Amino acid sequence: MKTTSSPIHVIGGGLAGSEAAWQIAASGIPVILHEMRGVRGTDAHKGDDLAELVCSNSFRSDDATSNAVGVIHAEMRLAGSLIMACADRNQVPAGGALAVDRDGFAADVTREVEGNPLITVVREEITGLPPKEWDQAIIATGPLTAPGLAAAIQQETGADALAFFDAIAPIVYRDSIDMDICWFQSRYDKVGPGGDGKDYINCPMDEAQYNAFIDALVAGDAVGFKEWEGTPYFDGCLPIEVMAERGRETLRHGPMKPMGLTNAHNPGVKAHAVVQLRQDNALGSLYNMVGFQTKLKYGAQAEIFRLIPGLQNAEFARLGGLHRNTYIHSPVLLDHSLALKSRPGLRFAGQITGCEGYVESASIGLLAGRFAAAERKGETPNLPPATTALGALLNHITGGHIVSDEEPGKRSFQPMNINFGLFPELEPGSIVKPEGIKRFRGKDKTIMKRQLVAKRALADCRAWLGLPPAAEPVAQPPLEVAGQEAAQA
């Protein structure tokens, strides 16, 4: 008979697995964390530290007043998240976003996990499903699940795994950027955690330069990447050249939008497009190209990206790449506590469940860890309210979007970042026009709705965790400030 001294096994030491192990240990239950790297590497990771960030170094917006990502940040902090604590300790300036020194962050997570007396880290590859004697186990192997384990999951579930592809953005050495052309500024001069409103390096383009750049992107992709035609990309992480193929103006209204930026070298001339670079490490010696994830061949990347004004002499610490993400039909296969319906006690967490994003993956690890620990104690898992960001994301994963009579949850289910569309509607009458405002509709009304949803989420999360109400209400920015572009993902 298993007791509270019997360990729970977690397979995978990424963001979700590390968070799950931490939450289990915080409940007083021992954990064995199995991590493949150190024995076998992957195509995307470069080291052996736990929770290594493969793509961007950004956790995205940290605004908990009107941004869904900021809300889940705040909820995770309330729940004692290891990932958020390490992110906060290793943050680098990024405007309204929370970005981290990726190496410092991973090293911090590794120290904390390996130093926890209730967590044992075992470096080994698990090639099949956990043995039956592991009555409580969590599979958090992420998008790069090893083929053997992926095949075992498919055999157990009788369902095909789904897949999409994520592209990775290049990283540039700071001292190779021409600051006589570029300038420091955050969009709309927004000051975020650890920043001063001048957290991004901006590279301006006039119309001719922009058009030449788009032509080069499209031509560069056409030369060597026809084999990727029909590849299912995640829409939130499209390669820059794929976006360019969708229309000449697509990038100007996406990652290269010039809004909220004024060229410090030539304030009277508005740039036609702007490329932004975000600090990637604490030293400030590396900057990543925001939104410039790519699958171009290395030679083409260096040639094309040096067409960007200010990057004509750019030296790259890392060029972009492409990796496969694998996920399961969670709405069909998992119950509401993330346990496999065909095998109670075996849970899934992280990107393999069909969430997308660093904090989303870690948050599902947080929930899976708490649920497994509760069951080890003989308790019923305490699900977060659907009104919280944690609950809204959990409902997406275990409920999907549209239920089909033929294949429930399957047809409409796809990876999703946290967003306000996943939250339940407010109670009727919640949105009241502020005094002194004659016209209250459209953008202003949407902003107030998001602020109210965020405030409700944090209050309900505190209640779920058994915490007292917040001493003071979360400060809400003026409508016109909250409505400015601030994601800077």
Short mmCIF file of C-alpha atoms in Angstrom, two decimals:
data_model
loop_
_atom_site.label_atom_id
_atom_site.label_comp_id
_atom_site.label_asym_id
_atom_site.label_seq_id
_atom_site.Cartn_x
_atom_site.Cartn_y
_atom_site.Cartn_z
CA MET A 1 0.00 0.00 0.00
CA LYS A 2 1.34 3.38 -0.99
CA THR A 3 1.77 6.03 1.73
CA THR A 4 2.70 9.69 1.76
CA SER A 5 6.35 8.58 1.98
CA SER A 6 6.04 6.78 -1.37
CA PRO A 7 7.50 8.91 -4.19
CA ILE A 8 5.66 10.35 -7.16
CA HIS A 9 7.56 10.01 -10.43
CA VAL A 10 7.85 12.92 -12.88
CA ILE A 11 9.22 12.22 -16.35
CA GLY A 12 10.79 15.28 -17.95
CA GLY A 13 12.77 18.10 -16.37
CA GLY A 14 11.55 21.01 -18.48
CA LEU A 15 9.42 23.88 -17.26
CA ALA A 16 6.35 21.72 -16.56
CA GLY A 17 8.23 18.81 -15.02
CA SER A 18 10.38 21.00 -12.78
CA GLU A 19 7.30 22.91 -11.60
CA ALA A 20 5.35 19.69 -11.00
CA ALA A 21 8.20 18.23 -8.92
CA TRP A 22 8.48 21.45 -6.92
CA GLN A 23 4.75 21.53 -6.13
CA ILE A 24 4.74 17.88 -5.06
CA ALA A 25 7.71 18.45 -2.76
CA ALA A 26 6.02 21.55 -1.34
CA SER A 27 3.17 19.24 -0.31
CA GLY A 28 5.63 17.11 1.67
CA ILE A 29 5.67 14.22 -0.82
CA PRO A 30 8.98 12.83 -2.16
CA VAL A 31 9.58 13.06 -5.91
CA ILE A 32 11.80 11.25 -8.38
CA LEU A 33 12.38 13.48 -11.41
CA HIS A 34 13.58 11.59 -14.48
CA GLU A 35 15.42 13.75 -17.04
CA MET A 36 16.81 12.38 -20.32
CA ARG A 37 19.29 15.17 -21.02
CA GLY A 38 22.66 14.29 -19.57
CA VAL A 39 22.27 10.85 -21.11
CA ARG A 40 20.67 11.76 -24.43
CA GLY A 41 20.33 15.21 -25.96
CA THR A 42 17.70 16.69 -28.26
CA ASP A 43 17.81 18.60 -31.53
CA ALA A 44 16.86 21.87 -29.83
CA HIS A 45 18.50 21.92 -26.38
CA LYS A 46 22.11 22.97 -25.97
CA GLY A 47 22.81 21.98 -22.35
CA ASP A 48 21.79 19.70 -19.51
CA ASP A 49 20.22 22.19 -17.08
CA LEU A 50 16.59 21.72 -16.14
CA ALA A 51 13.98 24.10 -17.59
CA GLU A 52 16.21 25.22 -20.47
CA LEU A 53 14.44 27.79 -22.66
CA VAL A 54 14.65 26.65 -26.27
CA CYS A 55 12.93 29.48 -28.15
CA SER A 56 12.44 33.04 -26.86
CA ASN A 57 13.69 34.26 -23.49
CA SER A 58 10.41 36.12 -22.89
CA PHE A 59 7.60 35.04 -20.59
CA ARG A 60 5.55 37.76 -22.32
CA SER A 61 3.43 40.44 -20.64
CA ASP A 62 3.65 40.82 -16.86
CA ASP A 63 0.62 43.12 -16.66
CA ALA A 64 -1.84 41.43 -14.31
CA THR A 65 -4.44 44.19 -14.67
CA SER A 66 -5.53 43.69 -18.27
CA ASN A 67 -3.41 40.96 -19.90
CA ALA A 68 -4.25 37.25 -19.59
CA VAL A 69 -0.58 36.24 -19.56
CA GLY A 70 0.11 38.68 -16.74
CA VAL A 71 -2.82 37.22 -14.84
CA ILE A 72 -1.45 33.68 -15.02
CA HIS A 73 1.95 35.03 -13.91
CA ALA A 74 0.28 36.52 -10.83
CA GLU A 75 -1.70 33.36 -10.08
CA MET A 76 1.40 31.20 -10.33
CA ARG A 77 3.25 33.49 -7.94
CA LEU A 78 0.36 33.17 -5.47
CA ALA A 79 0.65 29.36 -5.78
CA GLY A 80 4.36 29.37 -4.95
CA SER A 81 5.63 28.69 -8.45
CA LEU A 82 9.31 27.81 -8.74
CA ILE A 83 9.39 28.84 -12.39
CA MET A 84 8.04 32.32 -11.66
CA ALA A 85 10.36 32.79 -8.67
CA CYS A 86 13.40 31.92 -10.80
CA ALA A 87 12.14 34.10 -13.66
CA ASP A 88 11.75 37.06 -11.31
CA ARG A 89 15.26 36.56 -9.96
CA ASN A 90 16.80 36.36 -13.43
CA GLN A 91 14.80 39.02 -15.28
CA VAL A 92 16.33 41.29 -17.89
CA PRO A 93 14.77 44.54 -19.16
CA ALA A 94 11.97 43.95 -21.68
CA GLY A 95 9.47 46.80 -21.50
CA GLY A 96 6.12 45.48 -20.31
CA ALA A 97 7.24 41.88 -20.69
CA LEU A 98 9.00 39.56 -18.25
CA ALA A 99 12.13 38.29 -19.98
CA VAL A 100 14.98 36.37 -18.41
CA ASP A 101 18.66 35.60 -18.76
CA ARG A 102 18.05 32.14 -20.19
CA ASP A 103 21.24 30.52 -18.85
CA GLY A 104 20.91 32.08 -15.41
CA PHE A 105 17.26 31.07 -15.23
CA ALA A 106 17.91 27.41 -16.12
CA ALA A 107 20.85 27.22 -13.71
CA ASP A 108 18.68 28.70 -10.94
CA VAL A 109 15.88 26.16 -11.51
CA THR A 110 18.43 23.33 -11.53
CA ARG A 111 20.00 24.48 -8.23
CA GLU A 112 16.62 24.76 -6.54
CA VAL A 113 15.36 21.37 -7.71
CA GLU A 114 18.59 19.47 -7.05
CA GLY A 115 18.90 21.18 -3.67
CA ASN A 116 15.41 20.20 -2.51
CA PRO A 117 15.74 17.27 -0.06
CA LEU A 118 12.44 15.76 -1.25
CA ILE A 119 13.42 15.72 -4.94
CA THR A 120 15.76 13.13 -6.45
CA VAL A 121 16.90 13.88 -10.00
CA VAL A 122 17.73 10.78 -12.04
CA ARG A 123 19.40 11.28 -15.42
CA GLU A 124 17.95 8.54 -17.61
CA GLU A 125 15.74 8.08 -20.64
CA ILE A 126 12.31 6.58 -20.03
CA THR A 127 11.50 4.71 -23.23
CA GLY A 128 8.03 3.44 -22.33
CA LEU A 129 5.09 4.25 -20.13
CA PRO A 130 5.78 4.23 -16.39
CA PRO A 131 5.51 0.78 -14.82
CA LYS A 132 2.29 0.00 -12.96
CA GLU A 133 4.05 0.18 -9.60
CA TRP A 134 4.49 3.91 -10.22
CA ASP A 135 0.88 4.45 -9.21
CA GLN A 136 1.29 8.24 -9.29
CA ALA A 137 3.33 9.57 -12.20
CA ILE A 138 3.41 12.62 -14.45
CA ILE A 139 4.63 12.66 -18.05
CA ALA A 140 5.95 16.15 -18.77
CA THR A 141 8.29 15.40 -21.65
CA GLY A 142 7.29 18.46 -23.62
CA PRO A 143 7.30 19.01 -27.36
CA LEU A 144 10.48 16.97 -27.83
CA THR A 145 9.19 13.70 -26.42
CA ALA A 146 11.58 10.87 -27.36
CA PRO A 147 10.28 8.52 -30.08
CA GLY A 148 10.11 5.47 -27.83
CA LEU A 149 7.96 7.15 -25.22
CA ALA A 150 5.81 8.81 -27.89
CA ALA A 151 5.14 5.40 -29.43
CA ALA A 152 4.23 3.96 -26.01
CA ILE A 153 1.79 6.82 -25.41
CA GLN A 154 0.19 6.23 -28.79
CA GLN A 155 -0.16 2.51 -28.11
CA GLU A 156 -1.74 3.13 -24.68
CA THR A 157 -4.22 5.72 -25.88
CA GLY A 158 -5.04 4.22 -29.26
CA ALA A 159 -4.91 7.74 -30.68
CA ASP A 160 -2.49 9.41 -33.02
CA ALA A 161 -0.36 12.16 -31.53
CA LEU A 162 -0.72 15.52 -33.19
CA ALA A 163 2.18 17.70 -34.16
CA PHE A 164 3.07 21.21 -35.20
CA PHE A 165 6.35 23.04 -35.69
CA ASP A 166 7.92 25.90 -33.74
CA ALA A 167 10.59 28.13 -35.23
CA ILE A 168 13.40 29.76 -33.22
CA ALA A 169 14.64 33.36 -33.53
CA PRO A 170 18.32 34.29 -34.00
CA ILE A 171 20.42 35.94 -31.28
CA VAL A 172 22.80 38.81 -32.16
CA TYR A 173 25.92 40.03 -30.36
CA ARG A 174 25.18 43.51 -28.97
CA ASP A 175 28.54 44.96 -29.97
CA SER A 176 27.90 44.11 -33.65
CA ILE A 177 24.77 46.32 -33.80
CA ASP A 178 25.24 49.79 -35.33
CA MET A 179 23.82 52.19 -32.74
CA ASP A 180 24.40 55.16 -35.06
CA ILE A 181 21.38 53.77 -36.92
CA CYS A 182 19.49 51.99 -34.14
CA TRP A 183 18.19 53.38 -30.85
CA PHE A 184 16.90 52.17 -27.49
CA GLN A 185 13.17 52.49 -26.80
CA SER A 186 10.26 50.40 -25.56
CA ARG A 187 7.06 50.65 -27.56
CA TYR A 188 5.09 53.64 -26.23
CA ASP A 189 8.00 54.11 -23.77
CA LYS A 190 6.40 51.56 -21.49
CA VAL A 191 8.34 50.81 -18.32
CA GLY A 192 8.09 47.17 -17.30
CA PRO A 193 9.68 44.91 -14.67
CA GLY A 194 13.37 45.76 -14.37
CA GLY A 195 13.15 48.20 -17.29
CA ASP A 196 13.30 51.94 -17.87
CA GLY A 197 11.20 52.44 -21.01
CA LYS A 198 14.25 52.00 -23.25
CA ASP A 199 14.53 48.25 -23.21
CA TYR A 200 14.56 47.33 -26.92
CA ILE A 201 17.03 48.08 -29.69
CA ASN A 202 15.08 49.39 -32.69
CA CYS A 203 16.19 49.12 -36.32
CA PRO A 204 14.26 51.46 -38.67
CA MET A 205 13.37 50.74 -42.30
CA ASP A 206 12.07 53.06 -44.98
CA GLU A 207 9.65 51.75 -47.60
CA ALA A 208 12.31 50.79 -50.13
CA GLN A 209 14.37 48.94 -47.53
CA TYR A 210 11.28 47.13 -46.27
CA ASN A 211 10.25 46.00 -49.75
CA ALA A 212 13.76 44.78 -50.53
CA PHE A 213 13.76 42.84 -47.26
CA ILE A 214 10.40 41.20 -48.00
CA ASP A 215 11.57 40.23 -51.49
CA ALA A 216 14.69 38.62 -50.01
CA LEU A 217 12.68 36.71 -47.39
CA VAL A 218 10.28 35.26 -49.92
CA ALA A 219 13.05 34.38 -52.39
CA GLY A 220 15.20 32.87 -49.65
CA ASP A 221 12.41 30.59 -48.52
CA ALA A 222 11.53 29.55 -52.08
CA VAL A 223 15.04 28.27 -52.78
CA GLY A 224 15.44 25.46 -50.31
CA PHE A 225 12.33 24.83 -48.26
CA LYS A 226 9.69 23.39 -50.53
CA GLU A 227 9.89 20.25 -48.43
CA TRP A 228 8.09 22.14 -45.66
CA GLU A 229 5.01 22.92 -47.73
CA GLY A 230 1.95 21.88 -45.78
CA THR A 231 3.85 21.91 -42.46
CA PRO A 232 1.44 22.60 -39.57
CA TYR A 233 2.94 25.61 -37.81
CA PHE A 234 1.67 27.01 -34.53
CA ASP A 235 0.11 30.36 -35.50
CA GLY A 236 1.66 32.13 -32.51
CA CYS A 237 5.17 31.23 -33.65
CA LEU A 238 5.13 31.43 -37.44
CA PRO A 239 8.46 31.67 -39.26
CA ILE A 240 9.11 35.22 -40.45
CA GLU A 241 9.32 34.11 -44.08
CA VAL A 242 5.96 32.32 -43.84
CA MET A 243 4.40 35.54 -42.58
CA ALA A 244 6.00 37.42 -45.48
CA GLU A 245 4.47 34.99 -47.96
CA ARG A 246 1.00 35.79 -46.60
CA GLY A 247 1.16 39.35 -47.86
CA ARG A 248 3.60 42.22 -48.32
CA GLU A 249 2.10 44.23 -45.47
CA THR A 250 1.77 41.35 -42.99
CA LEU A 251 5.03 42.03 -41.16
CA ARG A 252 4.37 45.80 -40.95
CA HIS A 253 1.26 44.96 -38.97
CA GLY A 254 2.96 42.23 -36.97
CA PRO A 255 6.46 42.00 -35.47
CA MET A 256 7.79 44.89 -37.61
CA LYS A 257 5.04 47.40 -36.79
CA PRO A 258 6.42 50.95 -36.32
CA MET A 259 3.69 52.19 -33.94
CA GLY A 260 4.74 53.67 -30.61
CA LEU A 261 8.36 54.21 -31.68
CA THR A 262 10.23 57.42 -32.53
CA ASN A 263 13.65 57.33 -34.17
CA ALA A 264 16.01 59.05 -31.75
CA HIS A 265 18.38 59.88 -34.64
CA ASN A 266 15.69 61.37 -36.85
CA PRO A 267 12.56 62.16 -34.79
CA GLY A 268 10.80 63.98 -37.62
CA VAL A 269 10.71 60.95 -39.93
CA LYS A 270 8.39 58.04 -39.18
CA ALA A 271 9.85 54.64 -39.98
CA HIS A 272 7.94 52.51 -42.47
CA ALA A 273 8.77 49.41 -40.39
CA VAL A 274 10.87 48.63 -37.32
CA VAL A 275 12.75 45.51 -36.27
CA GLN A 276 13.10 45.17 -32.49
CA LEU A 277 15.75 43.27 -30.54
CA ARG A 278 15.28 42.29 -26.90
CA GLN A 279 18.02 41.75 -24.32
CA ASP A 280 18.70 38.02 -23.96
CA ASN A 281 21.14 37.79 -21.05
CA ALA A 282 21.88 39.66 -17.84
CA LEU A 283 25.17 41.03 -19.17
CA GLY A 284 23.38 42.74 -22.04
CA SER A 285 25.84 41.24 -24.52
CA LEU A 286 23.21 39.27 -26.45
CA TYR A 287 19.97 40.42 -28.07
CA ASN A 288 17.33 38.28 -29.77
CA MET A 289 15.34 39.39 -32.81
CA VAL A 290 11.76 39.77 -31.60
CA GLY A 291 9.27 37.85 -33.73
CA PHE A 292 12.01 36.74 -36.14
CA GLN A 293 11.69 33.01 -35.68
CA THR A 294 12.78 31.36 -38.90
CA LYS A 295 13.39 28.11 -40.74
CA LEU A 296 15.70 29.64 -43.35
CA LYS A 297 19.03 27.94 -43.96
CA TYR A 298 21.87 29.41 -41.94
CA GLY A 299 23.63 31.05 -44.87
CA ALA A 300 20.41 32.70 -46.05
CA GLN A 301 19.65 33.96 -42.54
CA ALA A 302 22.92 35.81 -42.15
CA GLU A 303 22.67 37.31 -45.63
CA ILE A 304 19.04 38.41 -45.38
CA PHE A 305 19.06 39.69 -41.82
CA ARG A 306 22.10 41.85 -42.55
CA LEU A 307 19.86 43.78 -44.96
CA ILE A 308 18.22 45.28 -41.87
CA PRO A 309 19.60 48.79 -41.17
CA GLY A 310 21.84 48.62 -38.12
CA LEU A 311 22.47 44.90 -38.55
CA GLN A 312 24.59 45.19 -41.69
CA ASN A 313 27.59 43.92 -39.68
CA ALA A 314 25.64 41.69 -37.32
CA GLU A 315 27.36 38.69 -35.79
CA PHE A 316 25.09 35.90 -34.61
CA ALA A 317 25.50 33.95 -31.38
CA ARG A 318 22.75 31.62 -32.55
CA LEU A 319 20.86 31.36 -35.80
CA GLY A 320 17.21 30.36 -36.08
CA GLY A 321 15.90 26.84 -36.43
CA LEU A 322 12.87 24.61 -36.46
CA HIS A 323 11.69 21.89 -34.10
CA ARG A 324 8.71 19.59 -33.88
CA ASN A 325 6.15 19.84 -31.08
CA THR A 326 4.08 16.80 -30.16
CA TYR A 327 0.81 16.90 -28.26
CA ILE A 328 -2.06 14.52 -27.47
CA HIS A 329 -5.85 14.71 -27.85
CA SER A 330 -6.23 15.86 -24.27
CA PRO A 331 -10.01 16.56 -24.30
CA VAL A 332 -10.60 12.94 -25.33
CA LEU A 333 -7.86 11.24 -23.33
CA LEU A 334 -7.56 13.16 -20.04
CA ASP A 335 -9.97 13.77 -17.18
CA HIS A 336 -10.33 17.18 -15.55
CA SER A 337 -7.40 16.48 -13.20
CA LEU A 338 -5.11 15.76 -16.18
CA ALA A 339 -5.12 12.00 -15.52
CA LEU A 340 -5.25 9.54 -18.40
CA LYS A 341 -8.78 8.10 -18.45
CA SER A 342 -7.48 4.66 -19.35
CA ARG A 343 -5.00 4.68 -16.47
CA PRO A 344 -5.85 6.71 -13.35
CA GLY A 345 -2.85 8.12 -11.55
CA LEU A 346 -0.89 8.71 -14.76
CA ARG A 347 -1.01 12.41 -15.58
CA PHE A 348 0.27 14.57 -18.39
CA ALA A 349 1.58 18.12 -18.06
CA GLY A 350 3.09 20.87 -20.17
CA GLN A 351 3.09 21.32 -23.93
CA ILE A 352 2.33 17.69 -24.62
CA THR A 353 -1.19 18.37 -23.28
CA GLY A 354 -1.86 20.99 -25.95
CA CYS A 355 -1.00 24.28 -24.29
CA GLU A 356 1.53 26.63 -25.84
CA GLY A 357 3.98 28.97 -24.15
CA TYR A 358 6.46 28.84 -21.29
CA VAL A 359 4.17 29.98 -18.50
CA GLU A 360 1.24 27.97 -19.81
CA SER A 361 3.36 24.79 -19.79
CA ALA A 362 4.69 25.51 -16.32
CA SER A 363 1.20 26.29 -15.01
CA ILE A 364 -0.12 22.91 -16.15
CA GLY A 365 2.88 21.31 -14.44
CA LEU A 366 1.92 23.23 -11.31
CA LEU A 367 -1.63 21.86 -11.44
CA ALA A 368 -0.58 18.29 -12.27
CA GLY A 369 1.85 18.31 -9.35
CA ARG A 370 -0.79 19.55 -6.94
CA PHE A 371 -3.36 17.04 -8.20
CA ALA A 372 -0.94 14.09 -7.91
CA ALA A 373 0.12 15.15 -4.40
CA ALA A 374 -3.51 15.39 -3.30
CA GLU A 375 -4.23 11.87 -4.52
CA ARG A 376 -1.12 10.53 -2.78
CA LYS A 377 -2.58 11.97 0.44
CA GLY A 378 -5.92 10.32 -0.23
CA GLU A 379 -7.59 13.61 -1.10
CA THR A 380 -9.68 14.61 -4.10
CA PRO A 381 -7.78 17.03 -6.37
CA ASN A 382 -8.96 20.60 -5.82
CA LEU A 383 -9.58 22.03 -9.29
CA PRO A 384 -9.09 25.78 -9.78
CA PRO A 385 -12.22 27.82 -10.55
CA ALA A 386 -12.91 28.33 -14.25
CA THR A 387 -12.81 32.07 -13.60
CA THR A 388 -9.07 31.92 -12.89
CA ALA A 389 -6.41 31.82 -15.60
CA LEU A 390 -5.28 28.42 -14.31
CA GLY A 391 -8.82 27.09 -14.45
CA ALA A 392 -9.54 28.59 -17.86
CA LEU A 393 -6.46 26.96 -19.37
CA LEU A 394 -7.21 23.65 -17.67
CA ASN A 395 -10.73 23.73 -19.10
CA HIS A 396 -9.36 24.35 -22.59
CA ILE A 397 -7.01 21.38 -22.33
CA THR A 398 -9.51 18.93 -20.86
CA GLY A 399 -12.62 20.25 -22.61
CA GLY A 400 -11.47 21.56 -25.98
CA HIS A 401 -13.53 24.02 -27.99
CA ILE A 402 -16.32 22.41 -29.93
CA VAL A 403 -17.73 19.02 -29.01
CA SER A 404 -18.42 16.73 -31.95
CA ASP A 405 -20.77 13.79 -31.65
CA GLU A 406 -18.40 11.75 -33.77
CA GLU A 407 -15.06 12.71 -32.22
CA PRO A 408 -15.57 14.76 -29.01
CA GLY A 409 -13.00 17.49 -28.60
CA LYS A 410 -10.76 16.18 -31.36
CA ARG A 411 -11.60 18.23 -34.40
CA SER A 412 -11.38 21.66 -32.80
CA PHE A 413 -8.58 21.03 -30.30
CA GLN A 414 -5.29 22.75 -30.99
CA PRO A 415 -2.46 24.28 -28.94
CA MET A 416 -3.47 27.52 -27.25
CA ASN A 417 -1.85 30.31 -25.26
CA ILE A 418 -3.80 31.71 -22.33
CA ASN A 419 -6.15 34.45 -23.53
CA PHE A 420 -9.29 36.19 -22.32
CA GLY A 421 -11.38 34.20 -24.79
CA LEU A 422 -10.92 31.16 -22.52
CA PHE A 423 -12.45 32.87 -19.45
CA PRO A 424 -16.17 32.71 -18.58
CA GLU A 425 -18.19 35.84 -19.26
CA LEU A 426 -18.69 38.41 -16.52
CA GLU A 427 -21.97 38.59 -14.69
CA PRO A 428 -24.55 40.79 -16.46
CA GLY A 429 -24.26 44.40 -15.39
CA SER A 430 -20.61 44.11 -14.35
CA ILE A 431 -19.44 46.66 -16.90
CA VAL A 432 -20.56 50.14 -15.87
CA LYS A 433 -19.70 53.30 -17.75
CA PRO A 434 -17.30 55.45 -15.69
CA GLU A 435 -18.50 58.85 -14.61
CA GLY A 436 -17.48 61.74 -16.81
CA ILE A 437 -17.15 59.64 -19.99
CA LYS A 438 -19.75 60.43 -22.64
CA ARG A 439 -18.96 57.66 -25.12
CA PHE A 440 -18.14 54.27 -23.68
CA ARG A 441 -17.85 51.52 -26.23
CA GLY A 442 -15.42 49.63 -28.43
CA LYS A 443 -11.85 49.63 -27.19
CA ASP A 444 -12.55 51.34 -23.86
CA LYS A 445 -15.30 48.88 -23.02
CA THR A 446 -13.05 45.95 -23.95
CA ILE A 447 -10.29 47.26 -21.71
CA MET A 448 -12.64 47.58 -18.74
CA LYS A 449 -13.94 44.06 -19.37
CA ARG A 450 -10.41 42.67 -19.33
CA GLN A 451 -9.61 44.56 -16.15
CA LEU A 452 -12.69 43.15 -14.43
CA VAL A 453 -11.98 39.61 -15.64
CA ALA A 454 -8.39 39.92 -14.38
CA LYS A 455 -9.49 41.28 -11.00
CA ARG A 456 -12.06 38.48 -10.60
CA ALA A 457 -9.47 35.87 -11.58
CA LEU A 458 -6.95 36.95 -8.96
CA ALA A 459 -9.59 37.19 -6.24
CA ASP A 460 -10.93 33.73 -7.05
CA CYS A 461 -7.40 32.32 -7.22
CA ARG A 462 -6.64 33.62 -3.72
CA ALA A 463 -9.83 32.00 -2.45
CA TRP A 464 -8.96 28.70 -4.17
CA LEU A 465 -5.52 28.71 -2.54
CA GLY A 466 -6.97 29.57 0.87
CA LEU A 467 -5.25 32.95 0.94
CA PRO A 468 -6.84 36.06 2.46
CA PRO A 469 -8.23 38.67 0.07
CA ALA A 470 -5.71 41.14 -1.28
CA ALA A 471 -5.12 44.01 1.13
CA GLU A 472 -5.61 46.50 -1.66
CA PRO A 473 -7.27 46.15 -5.05
CA VAL A 474 -4.92 45.76 -8.00
CA ALA A 475 -4.20 49.21 -9.40
CA GLN A 476 -5.79 49.68 -12.79
CA PRO A 477 -4.16 51.96 -15.37
CA PRO A 478 -6.22 54.60 -17.16
CA LEU A 479 -8.12 53.20 -20.10
CA GLU A 480 -6.03 54.97 -22.69
CA VAL A 481 -2.81 53.60 -21.14
CA ALA A 482 -4.11 50.06 -20.76
CA GLY A 483 -5.20 50.06 -24.35
CA GLN A 484 -1.75 50.64 -25.78
CA GLU A 485 0.14 47.84 -27.42
CA ALA A 486 2.10 46.17 -24.62
CA ALA A 487 2.51 42.48 -25.33
CA GLN A 488 5.95 42.78 -26.99
CA ALA A 489 6.16 39.03 -27.10
#
